[in-house]
Amino acid sequence: GIRDFCLSRGLGDVYKRQGINAEYGGLIPSYPSFCSEKPGMPTFCKIIKNKAYFSRYQVKYRRRREGKTDYAARRKMIIQDKNKYNAPKYRLVVRFTNKDIICQIMYSKIAGDVCLCAAYSHELPHFGIKQGLTNYAAAYATGLLLARRTLTQIGLADKYVGVEKPNGEHVLTKLPEDEENYPRPFKVLLDVGLARTTTGARVFSAMKGASDGGIFVPHKPSRLVGYDSEKSKFDPAILRKYIYGGHVAAYMQLLKTKNPAKYAKQFSQYIKDNIQPDQLESMYAAAHEAIRKNPKRVPAEPKPKYVPKVPKLKKLTYRQKKKRVFKKLEAMAAQVPQD
């Protein structure tokens, strides 16, 4: 019978009775997933997501449901060794928007993440970089600004200067061998979020800027611009070109020569600020020096207070409304002629 048919396939009680079929023992399935297609035979479905499944279902974290946080990567970055007790584990968080670059030094607590220091690419105009605030060179400058600002904040700016004139070489910040009782370098781990970690990505430019600024960021040159994965060889000259905006200058020069109309449209803000292709390297070099000289945040100018064209009427209290009505009634009564 139908019971033997089920038991012979090891399905047992996982089938659901939905209706009555006199010919085949009254078993009609609810969802036809794997079934018998022979004519005259019923189709059967194994109930996978039954009541027991839903009673034990655990909802994922909100930021995982929103697709914003990779918790497997985050767990590895924030878990601290027990023998280090409450020593924070710092992360260099780099995020890109359409018009801005966000670099932050974060550490985790039970209540949530805490920001130790932050730098943004929209601050770069104060240091001389007015255009191209999301390119590779701007990412490097933002990372450099964050490093110098953080080290100034914790009192290590004079002890760890970093690479004052970047040449693209792979250099890590290390503890001096000759010094005794010298503070260790400030160590952070790169947090790229959900960004693709491809060779030449801008997140690694911000990391390089922070590393050259005097912060110890453990990394290899295999993801920086100038690394050839086929030859397993790194060319620092290519990275130096990108740090000083050489790739942008080359493209500007190409468009200016071959397609002036497109150049005028694509680099209109550069033209407005009178920035020529051969001036980019000196502009970025001057910005690096200005950042090192004074990396403190420049407070934004307060916006003028908004004054509406039509003044908003003040809300009256109940007594004021009542008094206003009585005055209107008295005025109307005074206008009525008396016999």
XYZ file of C-alpha atoms in Angstrom:
339
model
C 0.000 0.000 0.000
C 0.967 3.664 0.125
C 2.524 3.283 3.596
C 4.881 0.574 2.351
C 5.689 2.742 -0.650
C 6.820 5.565 1.691
C 8.679 3.382 4.157
C 10.579 1.607 1.412
C 12.129 4.943 0.454
C 12.915 5.967 4.030
C 10.463 8.880 3.975
C 8.236 7.720 6.800
C 6.259 10.503 8.461
C 7.826 13.418 6.627
C 4.998 13.484 4.104
C 1.995 15.640 4.693
C -1.571 14.530 4.284
C -3.578 17.173 2.458
C -6.592 15.418 1.028
C -8.272 12.060 0.582
C -7.692 9.784 -2.367
C -9.510 6.497 -2.012
C -7.431 4.687 -4.598
C -4.026 5.513 -3.087
C -4.701 5.566 0.631
C -5.583 9.270 0.843
C -2.035 10.718 0.533
C -1.782 13.809 -1.632
C 1.358 15.964 -1.275
C 1.484 19.667 -0.563
C 4.501 20.727 -2.693
C 5.657 18.594 -5.646
C 9.459 18.750 -5.386
C 10.677 15.228 -6.189
C 7.827 13.105 -7.363
C 6.694 10.128 -9.366
C 5.466 11.158 -12.807
C 3.963 7.812 -13.761
C 0.317 8.052 -14.823
C -2.059 6.952 -12.109
C 0.526 7.466 -9.340
C 0.368 10.318 -6.777
C 3.169 12.869 -6.422
C 4.924 13.252 -3.070
C 7.003 16.008 -1.461
C 9.397 15.953 1.465
C 8.580 18.764 3.920
C 11.965 20.340 4.686
C 10.955 23.624 6.345
C 8.477 22.207 8.800
C 7.322 23.524 12.173
C 10.468 22.321 13.934
C 12.625 24.236 11.437
C 10.863 27.548 11.963
C 10.689 27.162 15.745
C 14.515 26.973 15.797
C 15.173 29.601 13.120
C 17.576 32.324 14.241
C 17.484 35.683 12.500
C 20.865 36.941 11.247
C 22.359 40.203 12.486
C 20.729 43.309 11.070
C 23.834 44.544 9.255
C 24.258 41.074 7.735
C 20.671 41.157 6.496
C 21.351 44.586 5.006
C 24.554 43.324 3.382
C 26.743 45.920 5.143
C 29.060 43.888 7.409
C 31.184 40.796 6.859
C 31.018 39.368 10.378
C 33.522 36.569 9.687
C 36.171 39.180 8.803
C 35.093 41.503 11.616
C 35.329 38.746 14.217
C 38.941 38.033 13.269
C 39.877 41.694 13.428
C 38.327 42.579 16.795
C 38.911 39.426 18.909
C 41.766 40.110 21.318
C 43.935 37.565 23.140
C 42.792 36.923 26.713
C 46.273 37.518 28.135
C 46.159 41.079 26.768
C 43.102 41.785 28.891
C 41.411 45.031 27.867
C 44.035 46.255 25.396
C 42.115 47.579 22.372
C 42.752 46.179 18.913
C 42.792 49.102 16.497
C 41.512 48.996 12.912
C 42.189 51.320 9.998
C 38.716 51.619 8.501
C 38.688 52.906 4.905
C 35.424 53.588 3.094
C 34.657 55.319 -0.215
C 31.577 57.239 -1.235
C 30.869 58.962 -4.544
C 32.381 62.244 -3.365
C 34.393 61.461 -0.243
C 36.983 59.155 1.329
C 36.538 58.207 4.996
C 39.533 57.011 7.025
C 39.079 56.201 10.712
C 40.983 54.526 13.540
C 38.428 52.357 15.342
C 38.413 49.900 18.215
C 35.633 47.700 19.509
C 33.836 47.642 22.857
C 30.864 45.685 24.120
C 28.595 48.694 23.636
C 29.876 49.248 20.084
C 32.776 50.642 18.081
C 34.674 53.723 19.248
C 36.409 56.147 16.877
C 39.839 57.245 18.080
C 40.577 59.567 15.160
C 39.216 60.312 11.684
C 40.216 62.081 8.478
C 38.195 62.817 5.360
C 39.138 63.758 1.830
C 36.822 66.775 1.957
C 39.410 68.264 4.349
C 42.120 68.187 1.667
C 41.227 71.599 0.150
C 42.603 73.126 3.387
C 45.990 71.598 2.465
C 45.992 72.579 -1.209
C 44.212 69.680 -2.968
C 41.049 71.251 -4.323
C 39.985 68.790 -7.034
C 39.965 65.009 -7.519
C 39.073 64.191 -3.919
C 38.375 60.485 -4.544
C 41.280 59.396 -6.763
C 44.338 57.313 -5.865
C 46.499 60.304 -4.886
C 43.727 61.757 -2.700
C 43.339 58.406 -0.932
C 47.072 58.419 -0.130
C 46.868 61.994 1.193
C 43.833 61.138 3.349
C 45.658 58.138 4.857
C 48.705 60.340 5.510
C 46.510 62.970 7.179
C 44.935 60.342 9.437
C 48.326 58.935 10.448
C 49.846 62.291 11.337
C 46.698 63.414 13.168
C 46.515 60.180 15.194
C 50.205 60.211 16.156
C 49.925 63.861 17.174
C 46.921 62.991 19.319
C 48.678 60.147 21.176
C 52.063 61.896 21.426
C 54.123 59.809 18.979
C 54.396 62.275 16.085
C 58.036 63.185 16.835
C 59.108 59.604 17.486
C 57.667 58.082 14.291
C 57.977 60.441 11.338
C 57.461 57.862 8.597
C 58.511 58.456 4.989
C 58.756 62.210 4.490
C 59.349 62.039 0.726
C 57.474 59.012 -0.623
C 59.219 57.227 -3.474
C 56.967 54.156 -3.706
C 59.300 51.821 -1.797
C 57.714 49.225 0.492
C 58.651 50.376 4.007
C 57.059 49.279 7.295
C 57.212 51.303 10.503
C 59.430 49.426 12.968
C 60.793 49.875 16.475
C 64.343 51.338 16.361
C 66.927 48.714 17.282
C 69.402 51.065 18.944
C 66.935 52.781 21.259
C 66.089 51.480 24.738
C 62.798 52.104 26.535
C 61.415 53.413 23.253
C 57.634 53.303 22.692
C 56.472 50.757 20.171
C 54.851 51.983 16.946
C 51.099 52.419 16.857
C 49.722 49.279 15.192
C 46.455 49.062 13.240
C 44.870 46.447 10.985
C 43.353 47.401 7.642
C 39.566 47.071 7.505
C 38.301 47.261 3.908
C 34.696 46.275 4.651
C 33.009 44.745 1.593
C 35.326 46.370 -0.971
C 37.006 44.157 -3.564
C 40.663 43.721 -2.598
C 42.070 43.765 -6.119
C 45.591 44.865 -6.999
C 45.629 48.624 -7.396
C 42.457 49.311 -5.387
C 42.284 52.738 -3.740
C 41.808 51.269 -0.244
C 45.447 50.165 -0.368
C 46.504 53.684 -1.348
C 44.975 54.972 1.911
C 46.763 52.150 3.744
C 50.073 53.133 2.105
C 49.524 56.752 3.130
C 48.914 55.727 6.743
C 51.995 53.484 6.681
C 54.202 56.240 5.271
C 52.729 58.581 7.882
C 54.332 56.594 10.727
C 51.642 54.037 11.666
C 52.495 50.338 11.639
C 50.073 48.653 9.216
C 51.152 45.056 8.508
C 50.985 44.531 4.737
C 52.807 43.316 1.645
C 53.249 45.201 -1.656
C 51.266 42.598 -3.605
C 48.091 44.757 -3.721
C 49.695 48.112 -4.437
C 49.865 49.723 -7.865
C 53.022 48.597 -9.619
C 52.911 44.944 -8.567
C 53.029 42.424 -11.443
C 51.319 39.204 -10.321
C 52.640 37.203 -13.287
C 56.271 38.080 -12.586
C 55.760 38.467 -8.811
C 57.664 41.727 -9.003
C 56.947 45.160 -7.529
C 57.924 48.394 -9.300
C 58.065 51.345 -6.822
C 58.349 53.891 -9.657
C 54.796 53.143 -10.812
C 53.448 53.565 -7.283
C 55.281 56.876 -6.912
C 53.683 58.073 -10.140
C 50.198 57.325 -8.756
C 50.950 58.897 -5.336
C 51.719 62.222 -7.028
C 48.809 62.012 -9.483
C 50.938 61.173 -12.512
C 48.255 58.936 -14.001
C 45.731 61.804 -13.821
C 48.237 64.221 -15.391
C 48.920 61.793 -18.249
C 45.195 61.397 -18.958
C 44.663 65.165 -18.786
C 47.480 65.713 -21.277
C 46.090 63.015 -23.588
C 42.587 64.516 -23.626
C 43.900 68.043 -23.961
C 45.795 67.041 -27.102
C 43.353 64.658 -28.792
C 39.900 65.736 -27.570
C 39.798 69.306 -26.221
C 35.994 69.292 -25.954
C 35.993 66.244 -23.686
C 38.893 67.691 -21.705
C 36.970 70.925 -21.152
C 33.958 68.951 -19.954
C 35.656 66.296 -17.811
C 38.248 68.577 -16.167
C 36.154 71.741 -16.018
C 36.829 72.267 -12.308
C 40.587 71.864 -12.841
C 40.396 74.500 -15.588
C 38.331 76.758 -13.323
C 41.014 76.542 -10.582
C 43.756 76.955 -13.220
C 45.340 73.550 -12.502
C 47.518 72.346 -15.384
C 48.652 68.709 -15.876
C 52.297 69.545 -15.151
C 51.341 71.190 -11.825
C 49.785 68.113 -10.174
C 53.005 66.627 -8.788
C 54.055 69.859 -7.106
C 50.502 70.326 -5.782
C 50.474 66.914 -4.080
C 54.037 67.333 -2.764
C 53.084 70.684 -1.205
C 49.950 69.098 0.301
C 52.029 66.330 1.923
C 54.303 68.934 3.511
C 51.321 70.969 4.736
C 49.756 67.860 6.278
C 52.951 67.035 8.141
C 53.338 70.626 9.302
C 49.903 70.894 10.897
C 47.538 67.898 10.611
C 44.964 69.301 13.037
C 41.382 69.574 11.924
C 40.313 72.952 10.616
C 36.860 73.741 12.029
C 34.255 74.428 9.389
C 32.806 77.892 9.076
C 29.390 78.137 10.761
C 26.540 78.282 8.301
C 24.365 81.398 8.409
C 21.196 80.980 10.390
C 18.201 80.231 8.215
C 15.604 82.972 8.217
C 12.322 81.985 6.550
C 10.833 84.418 4.072
C 7.410 84.091 5.695
C 7.728 84.232 9.494
C 6.229 81.291 11.279
C 3.332 82.233 13.531
C 3.757 81.455 17.181
C 1.376 78.851 18.531
C -1.160 80.311 20.970
C -2.167 78.746 24.249
C -5.754 77.841 25.068
C -6.258 80.976 27.197
C -4.811 83.201 24.467
C -7.115 81.646 21.872
C -10.125 82.127 24.175
C -9.200 85.738 24.854
C -8.779 86.356 21.124
C -12.272 84.983 20.420
C -13.825 87.207 23.121
C -12.143 90.272 21.604
C -13.582 89.428 18.193
C -17.036 88.987 19.700
C -16.797 92.334 21.506
C -15.696 94.028 18.268
C -18.629 92.503 16.384
C -21.056 93.552 19.162
C -19.755 97.108 19.037
C -20.510 97.326 15.321
C -24.162 96.295 15.723
C -26.397 99.420 15.791
C -28.296 99.810 19.020
C -32.044 100.693 18.980
